[in-house]
PDB file of C-alpha atoms and ligand atoms in Angstrom:
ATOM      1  CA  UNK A   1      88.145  90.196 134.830  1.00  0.00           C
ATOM      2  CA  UNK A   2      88.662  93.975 135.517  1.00  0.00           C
ATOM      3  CA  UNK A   3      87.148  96.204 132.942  1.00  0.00           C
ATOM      4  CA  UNK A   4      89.305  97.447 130.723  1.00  0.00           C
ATOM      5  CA  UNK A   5      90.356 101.024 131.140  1.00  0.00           C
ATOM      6  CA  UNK A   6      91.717 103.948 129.147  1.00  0.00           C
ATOM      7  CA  UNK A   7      95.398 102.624 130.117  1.00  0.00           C
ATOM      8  CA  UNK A   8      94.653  99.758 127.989  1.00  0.00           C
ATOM      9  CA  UNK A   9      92.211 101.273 125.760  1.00  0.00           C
ATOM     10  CA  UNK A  10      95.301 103.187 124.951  1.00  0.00           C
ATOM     11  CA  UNK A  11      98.384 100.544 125.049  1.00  0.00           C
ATOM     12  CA  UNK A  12      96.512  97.389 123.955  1.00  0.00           C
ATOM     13  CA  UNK A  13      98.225  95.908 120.768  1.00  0.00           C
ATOM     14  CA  UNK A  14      96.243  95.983 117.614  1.00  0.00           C
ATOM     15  CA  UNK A  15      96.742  99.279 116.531  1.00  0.00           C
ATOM     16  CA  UNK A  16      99.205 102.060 115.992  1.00  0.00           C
ATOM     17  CA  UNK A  17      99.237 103.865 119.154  1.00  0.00           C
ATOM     18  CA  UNK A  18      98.359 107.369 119.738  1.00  0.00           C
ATOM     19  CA  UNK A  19     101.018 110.387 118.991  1.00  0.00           C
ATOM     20  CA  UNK A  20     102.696 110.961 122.758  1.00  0.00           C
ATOM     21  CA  UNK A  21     100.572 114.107 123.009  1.00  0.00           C
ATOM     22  CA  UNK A  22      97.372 113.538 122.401  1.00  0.00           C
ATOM     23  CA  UNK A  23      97.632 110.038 124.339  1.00  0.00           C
ATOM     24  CA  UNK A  24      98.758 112.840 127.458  1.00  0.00           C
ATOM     25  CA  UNK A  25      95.628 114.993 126.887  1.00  0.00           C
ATOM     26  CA  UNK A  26      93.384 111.691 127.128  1.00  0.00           C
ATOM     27  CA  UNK A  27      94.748 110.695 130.429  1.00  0.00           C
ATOM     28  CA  UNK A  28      94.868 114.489 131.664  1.00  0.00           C
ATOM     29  CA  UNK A  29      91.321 114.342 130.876  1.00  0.00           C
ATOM     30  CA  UNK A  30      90.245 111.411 132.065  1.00  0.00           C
ATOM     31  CA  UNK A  31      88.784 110.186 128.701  1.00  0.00           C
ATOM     32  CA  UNK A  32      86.327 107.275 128.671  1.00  0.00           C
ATOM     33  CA  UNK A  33      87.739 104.029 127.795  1.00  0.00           C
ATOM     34  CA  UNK A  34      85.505 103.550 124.606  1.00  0.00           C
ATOM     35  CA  UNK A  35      86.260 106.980 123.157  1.00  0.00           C
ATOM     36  CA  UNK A  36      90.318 106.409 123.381  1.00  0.00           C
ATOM     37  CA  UNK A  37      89.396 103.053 121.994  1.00  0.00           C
ATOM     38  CA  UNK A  38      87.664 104.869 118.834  1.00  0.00           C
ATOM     39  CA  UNK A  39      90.550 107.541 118.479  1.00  0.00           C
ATOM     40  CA  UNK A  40      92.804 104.833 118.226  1.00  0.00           C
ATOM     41  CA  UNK A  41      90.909 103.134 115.544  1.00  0.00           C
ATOM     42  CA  UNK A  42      90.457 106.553 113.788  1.00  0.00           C
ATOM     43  CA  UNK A  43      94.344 106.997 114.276  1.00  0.00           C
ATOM     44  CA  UNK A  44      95.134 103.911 112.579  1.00  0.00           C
ATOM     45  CA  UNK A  45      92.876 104.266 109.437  1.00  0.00           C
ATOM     46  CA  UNK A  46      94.586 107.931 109.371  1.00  0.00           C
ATOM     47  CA  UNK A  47      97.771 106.605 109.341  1.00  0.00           C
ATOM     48  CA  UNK A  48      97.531 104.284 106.593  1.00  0.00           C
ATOM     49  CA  UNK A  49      95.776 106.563 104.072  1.00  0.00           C
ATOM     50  CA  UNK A  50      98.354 109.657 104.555  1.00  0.00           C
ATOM     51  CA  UNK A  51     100.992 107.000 104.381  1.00  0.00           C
ATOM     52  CA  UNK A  52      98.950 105.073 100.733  1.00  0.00           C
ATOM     53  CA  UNK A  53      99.100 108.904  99.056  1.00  0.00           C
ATOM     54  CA  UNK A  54     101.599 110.301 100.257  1.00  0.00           C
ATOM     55  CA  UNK A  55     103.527 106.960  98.667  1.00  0.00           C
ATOM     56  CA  UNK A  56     101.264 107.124  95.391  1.00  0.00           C
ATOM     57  CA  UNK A  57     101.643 111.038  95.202  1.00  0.00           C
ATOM     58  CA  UNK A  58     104.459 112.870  97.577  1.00  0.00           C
ATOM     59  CA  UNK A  59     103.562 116.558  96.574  1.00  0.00           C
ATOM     60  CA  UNK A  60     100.191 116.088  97.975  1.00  0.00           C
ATOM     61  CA  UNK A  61      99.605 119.014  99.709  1.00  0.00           C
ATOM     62  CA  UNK A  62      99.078 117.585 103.874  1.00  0.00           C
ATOM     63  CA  UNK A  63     100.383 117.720 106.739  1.00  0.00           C
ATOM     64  CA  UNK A  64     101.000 114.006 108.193  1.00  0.00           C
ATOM     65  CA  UNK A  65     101.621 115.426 111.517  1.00  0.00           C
ATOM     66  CA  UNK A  66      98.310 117.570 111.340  1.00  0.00           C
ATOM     67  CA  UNK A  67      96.221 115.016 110.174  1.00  0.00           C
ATOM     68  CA  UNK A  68      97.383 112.295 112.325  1.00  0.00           C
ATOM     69  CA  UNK A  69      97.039 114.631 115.710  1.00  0.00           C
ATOM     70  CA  UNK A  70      93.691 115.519 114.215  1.00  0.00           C
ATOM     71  CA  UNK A  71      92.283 111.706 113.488  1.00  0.00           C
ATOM     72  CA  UNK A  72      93.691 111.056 117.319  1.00  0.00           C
ATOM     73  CA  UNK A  73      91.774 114.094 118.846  1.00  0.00           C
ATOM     74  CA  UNK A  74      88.610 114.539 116.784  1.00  0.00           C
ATOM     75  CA  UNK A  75      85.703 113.621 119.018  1.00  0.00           C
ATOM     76  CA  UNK A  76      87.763 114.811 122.041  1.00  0.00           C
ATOM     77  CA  UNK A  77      84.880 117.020 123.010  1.00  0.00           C
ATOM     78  CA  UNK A  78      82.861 113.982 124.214  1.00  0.00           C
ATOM     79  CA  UNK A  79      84.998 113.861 126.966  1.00  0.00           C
ATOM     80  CA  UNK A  80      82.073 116.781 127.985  1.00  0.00           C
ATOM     81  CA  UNK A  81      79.340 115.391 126.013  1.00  0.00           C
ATOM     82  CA  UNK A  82      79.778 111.809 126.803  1.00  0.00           C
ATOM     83  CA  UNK A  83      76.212 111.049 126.041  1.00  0.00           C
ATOM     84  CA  UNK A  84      76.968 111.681 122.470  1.00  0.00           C
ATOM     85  CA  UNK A  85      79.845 108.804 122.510  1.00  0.00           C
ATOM     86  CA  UNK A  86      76.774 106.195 122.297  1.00  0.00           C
ATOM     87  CA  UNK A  87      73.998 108.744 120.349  1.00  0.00           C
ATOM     88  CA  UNK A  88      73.900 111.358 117.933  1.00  0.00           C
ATOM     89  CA  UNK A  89      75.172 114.869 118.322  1.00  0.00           C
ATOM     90  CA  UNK A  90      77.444 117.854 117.717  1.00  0.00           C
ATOM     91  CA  UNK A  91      78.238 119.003 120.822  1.00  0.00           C
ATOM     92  CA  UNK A  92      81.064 117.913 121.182  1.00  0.00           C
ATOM     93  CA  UNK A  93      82.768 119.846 118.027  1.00  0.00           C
ATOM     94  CA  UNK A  94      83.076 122.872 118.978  1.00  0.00           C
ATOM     95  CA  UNK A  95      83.394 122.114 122.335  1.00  0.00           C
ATOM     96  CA  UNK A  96      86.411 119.609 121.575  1.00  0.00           C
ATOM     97  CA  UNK A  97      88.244 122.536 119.962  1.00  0.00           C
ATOM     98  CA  UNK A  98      87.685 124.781 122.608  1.00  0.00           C
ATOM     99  CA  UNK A  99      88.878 122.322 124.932  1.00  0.00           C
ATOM    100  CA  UNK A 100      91.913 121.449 122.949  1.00  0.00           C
ATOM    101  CA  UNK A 101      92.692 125.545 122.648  1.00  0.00           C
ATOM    102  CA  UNK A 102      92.576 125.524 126.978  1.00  0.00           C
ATOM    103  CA  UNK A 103      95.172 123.088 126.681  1.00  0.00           C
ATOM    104  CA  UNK A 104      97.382 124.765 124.912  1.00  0.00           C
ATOM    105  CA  UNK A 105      97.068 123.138 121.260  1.00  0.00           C
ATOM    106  CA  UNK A 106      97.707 125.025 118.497  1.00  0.00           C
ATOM    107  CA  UNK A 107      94.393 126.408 116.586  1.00  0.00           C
ATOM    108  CA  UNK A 108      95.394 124.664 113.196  1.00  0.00           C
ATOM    109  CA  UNK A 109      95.656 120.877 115.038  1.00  0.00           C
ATOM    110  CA  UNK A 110      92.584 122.335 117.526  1.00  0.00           C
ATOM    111  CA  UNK A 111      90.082 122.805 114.590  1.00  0.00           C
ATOM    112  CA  UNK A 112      90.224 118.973 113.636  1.00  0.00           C
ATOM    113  CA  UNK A 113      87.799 118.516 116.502  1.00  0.00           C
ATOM    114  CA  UNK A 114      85.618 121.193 114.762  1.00  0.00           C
ATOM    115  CA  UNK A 115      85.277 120.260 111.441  1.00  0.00           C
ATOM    116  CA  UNK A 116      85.909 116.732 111.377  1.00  0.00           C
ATOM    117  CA  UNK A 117      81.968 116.448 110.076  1.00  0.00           C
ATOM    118  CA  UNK A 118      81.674 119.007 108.224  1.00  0.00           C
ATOM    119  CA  UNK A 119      83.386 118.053 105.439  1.00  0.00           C
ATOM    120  CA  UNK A 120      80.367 119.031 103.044  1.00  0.00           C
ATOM    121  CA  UNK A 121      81.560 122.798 104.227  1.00  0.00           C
ATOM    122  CA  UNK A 122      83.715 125.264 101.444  1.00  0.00           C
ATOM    123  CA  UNK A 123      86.461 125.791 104.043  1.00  0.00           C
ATOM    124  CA  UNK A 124      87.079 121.923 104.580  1.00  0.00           C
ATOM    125  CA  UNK A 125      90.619 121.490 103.187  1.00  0.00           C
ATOM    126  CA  UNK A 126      92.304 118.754 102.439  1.00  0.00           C
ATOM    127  CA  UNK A 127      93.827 117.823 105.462  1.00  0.00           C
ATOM    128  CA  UNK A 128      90.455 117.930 107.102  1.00  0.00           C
ATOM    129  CA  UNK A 129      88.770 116.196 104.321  1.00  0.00           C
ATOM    130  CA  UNK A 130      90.890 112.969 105.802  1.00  0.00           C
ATOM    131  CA  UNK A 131      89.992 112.864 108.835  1.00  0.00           C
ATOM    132  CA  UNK A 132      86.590 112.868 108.188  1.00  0.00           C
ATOM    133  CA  UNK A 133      87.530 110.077 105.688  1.00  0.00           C
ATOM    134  CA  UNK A 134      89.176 108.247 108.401  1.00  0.00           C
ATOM    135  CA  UNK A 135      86.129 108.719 110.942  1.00  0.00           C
ATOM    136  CA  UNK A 136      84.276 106.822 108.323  1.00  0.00           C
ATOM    137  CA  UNK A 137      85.976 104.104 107.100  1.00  0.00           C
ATOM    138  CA  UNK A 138      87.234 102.649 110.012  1.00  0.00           C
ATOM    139  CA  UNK A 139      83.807 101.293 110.418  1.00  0.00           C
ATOM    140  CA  UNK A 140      83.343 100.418 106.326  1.00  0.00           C
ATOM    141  CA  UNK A 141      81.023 103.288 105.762  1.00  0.00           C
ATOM    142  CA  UNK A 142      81.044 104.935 102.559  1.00  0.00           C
ATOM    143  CA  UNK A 143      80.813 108.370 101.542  1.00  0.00           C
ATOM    144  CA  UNK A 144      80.405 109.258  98.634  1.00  0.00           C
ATOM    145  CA  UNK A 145      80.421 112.806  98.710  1.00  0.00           C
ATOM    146  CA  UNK A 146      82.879 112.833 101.031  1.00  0.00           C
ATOM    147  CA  UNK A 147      85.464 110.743  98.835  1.00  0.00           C
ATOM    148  CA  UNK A 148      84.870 112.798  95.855  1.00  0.00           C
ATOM    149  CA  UNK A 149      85.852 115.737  97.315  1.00  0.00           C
ATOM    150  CA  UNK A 150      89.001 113.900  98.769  1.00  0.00           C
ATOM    151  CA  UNK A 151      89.486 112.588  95.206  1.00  0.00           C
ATOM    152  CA  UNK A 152      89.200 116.352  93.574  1.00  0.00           C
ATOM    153  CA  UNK A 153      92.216 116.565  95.845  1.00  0.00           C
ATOM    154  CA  UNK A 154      94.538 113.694  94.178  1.00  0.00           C
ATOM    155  CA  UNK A 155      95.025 115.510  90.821  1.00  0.00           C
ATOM    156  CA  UNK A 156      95.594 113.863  87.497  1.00  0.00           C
ATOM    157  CA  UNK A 157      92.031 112.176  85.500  1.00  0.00           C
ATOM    158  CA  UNK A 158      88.900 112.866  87.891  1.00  0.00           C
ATOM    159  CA  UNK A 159      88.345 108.670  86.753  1.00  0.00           C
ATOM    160  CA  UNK A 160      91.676 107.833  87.853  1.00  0.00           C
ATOM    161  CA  UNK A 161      91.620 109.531  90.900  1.00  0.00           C
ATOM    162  CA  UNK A 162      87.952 107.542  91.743  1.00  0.00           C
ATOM    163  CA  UNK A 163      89.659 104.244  91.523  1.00  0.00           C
ATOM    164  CA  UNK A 164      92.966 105.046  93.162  1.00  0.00           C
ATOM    165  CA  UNK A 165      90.774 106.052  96.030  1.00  0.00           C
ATOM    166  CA  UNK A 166      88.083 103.782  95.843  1.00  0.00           C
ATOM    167  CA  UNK A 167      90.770 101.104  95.911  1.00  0.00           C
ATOM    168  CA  UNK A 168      92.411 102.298  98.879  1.00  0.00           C
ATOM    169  CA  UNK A 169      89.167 102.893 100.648  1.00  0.00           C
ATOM    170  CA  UNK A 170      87.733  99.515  99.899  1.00  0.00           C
ATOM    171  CA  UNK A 171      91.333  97.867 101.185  1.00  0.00           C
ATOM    172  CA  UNK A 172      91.073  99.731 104.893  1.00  0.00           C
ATOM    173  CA  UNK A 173      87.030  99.128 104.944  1.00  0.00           C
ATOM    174  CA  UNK A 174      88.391  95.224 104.981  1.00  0.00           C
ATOM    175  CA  UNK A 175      89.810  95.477 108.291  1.00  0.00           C
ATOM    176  CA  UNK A 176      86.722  97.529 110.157  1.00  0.00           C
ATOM    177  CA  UNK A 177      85.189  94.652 111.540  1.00  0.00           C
ATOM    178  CA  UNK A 178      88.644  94.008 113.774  1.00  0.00           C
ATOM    179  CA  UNK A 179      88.834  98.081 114.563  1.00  0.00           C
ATOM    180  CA  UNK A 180      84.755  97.809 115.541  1.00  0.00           C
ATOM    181  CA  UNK A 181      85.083  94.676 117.995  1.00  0.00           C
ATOM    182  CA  UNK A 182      88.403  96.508 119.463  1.00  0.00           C
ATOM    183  CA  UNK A 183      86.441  99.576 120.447  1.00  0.00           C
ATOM    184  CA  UNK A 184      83.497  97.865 121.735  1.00  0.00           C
ATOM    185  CA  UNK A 185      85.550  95.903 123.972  1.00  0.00           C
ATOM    186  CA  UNK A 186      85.738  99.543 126.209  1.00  0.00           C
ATOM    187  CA  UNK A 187      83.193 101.172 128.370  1.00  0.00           C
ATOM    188  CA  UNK A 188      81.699 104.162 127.666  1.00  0.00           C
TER     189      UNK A 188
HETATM  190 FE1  FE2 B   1      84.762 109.793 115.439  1.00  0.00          FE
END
């Protein structure tokens, strides 16, 4: 069998696919296999959490749009660092940003690929808060300073926010076994 490439990393069924754009700036690029494969994954868990609170609570201040183009382009920058696609490393943050900026992406859906770990920082916002979120739980891992500071975000009793969060989290952690075998079917 031929290994699979970014074509397929990026088309296979599964999971949601990639907005049109950033699926264009991963061919243009030439993106590994593996690390379309994990943007996808990141996508999907993205997709379902802005679309669970934005249900539960529709004057959530986000941008769907922003968030999802930011879940789908995060770790772009390994595209230059590839070596940290299989080890640790932030390289490739501000280098993904940068490299989204050359391409013509607006700064606001650039900085996703700047801050998406640095969600412990004062200027992480909500919108960036998720797709941190997402980078985690599509594997199971838990946060937990990283989903109390999403859950400062959902208003209403600090308790009640915990468990409406904690719920949704523990739902999408259920399916991260799938999203991890789907990835590691790609080559880095
Ligand atoms: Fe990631």
């Amino acid at each position: 069998m031929a290994t699979p490439g970014l074509e397929q990393a990026l088309t296979r069924p599964g999971l949601r696919p990639l907005p049109s754009a950033a699926a264009e700036l991963l061919h243009d690029l030439d993106a590994p296999p593996r690390l379309g494969a994990h943007l996808r994954a990141v996508h999907d868990v993205a997709w379902s959490v802005t679309d669970r609170l934005g249900r539960r609570a529709p004057d959530l201040p986000f941008d769907t749009t922003a968030v999802l183009f930011g879940a789908a382009t995060h770790d772009i920058g390994k595209v230059l660092h590839p070596e940290e696609l299989s080890g640790p490393g932030h390289r490739h943050e501000a280098a993904g940003r940068d490299l989204l900026i050359r391409y013509g992406v607006p700064s606001y859906l650039a900085r996703f690929a700047a801050t998406h770990a640095a969600w412990e920082s004062d200027e992480a916002g909500l919108e960036d808060l998720l797709v941190s979120l997402a980078d985690k739980v599509w594997k199971g891992a838990r946060v937990e300073s990283l989903e109390a500071r999403v859950a400062e975000h959902l208003g209403g009793a600090p308790w009640e926010a915990f468990l409406v969060l904690d719920d949704l989290v523990q739902d999408l952690a259920g399916g991260a076994d799938e999203r991890l075998a789907f990835q590691a079917a790609f080559p880095i």
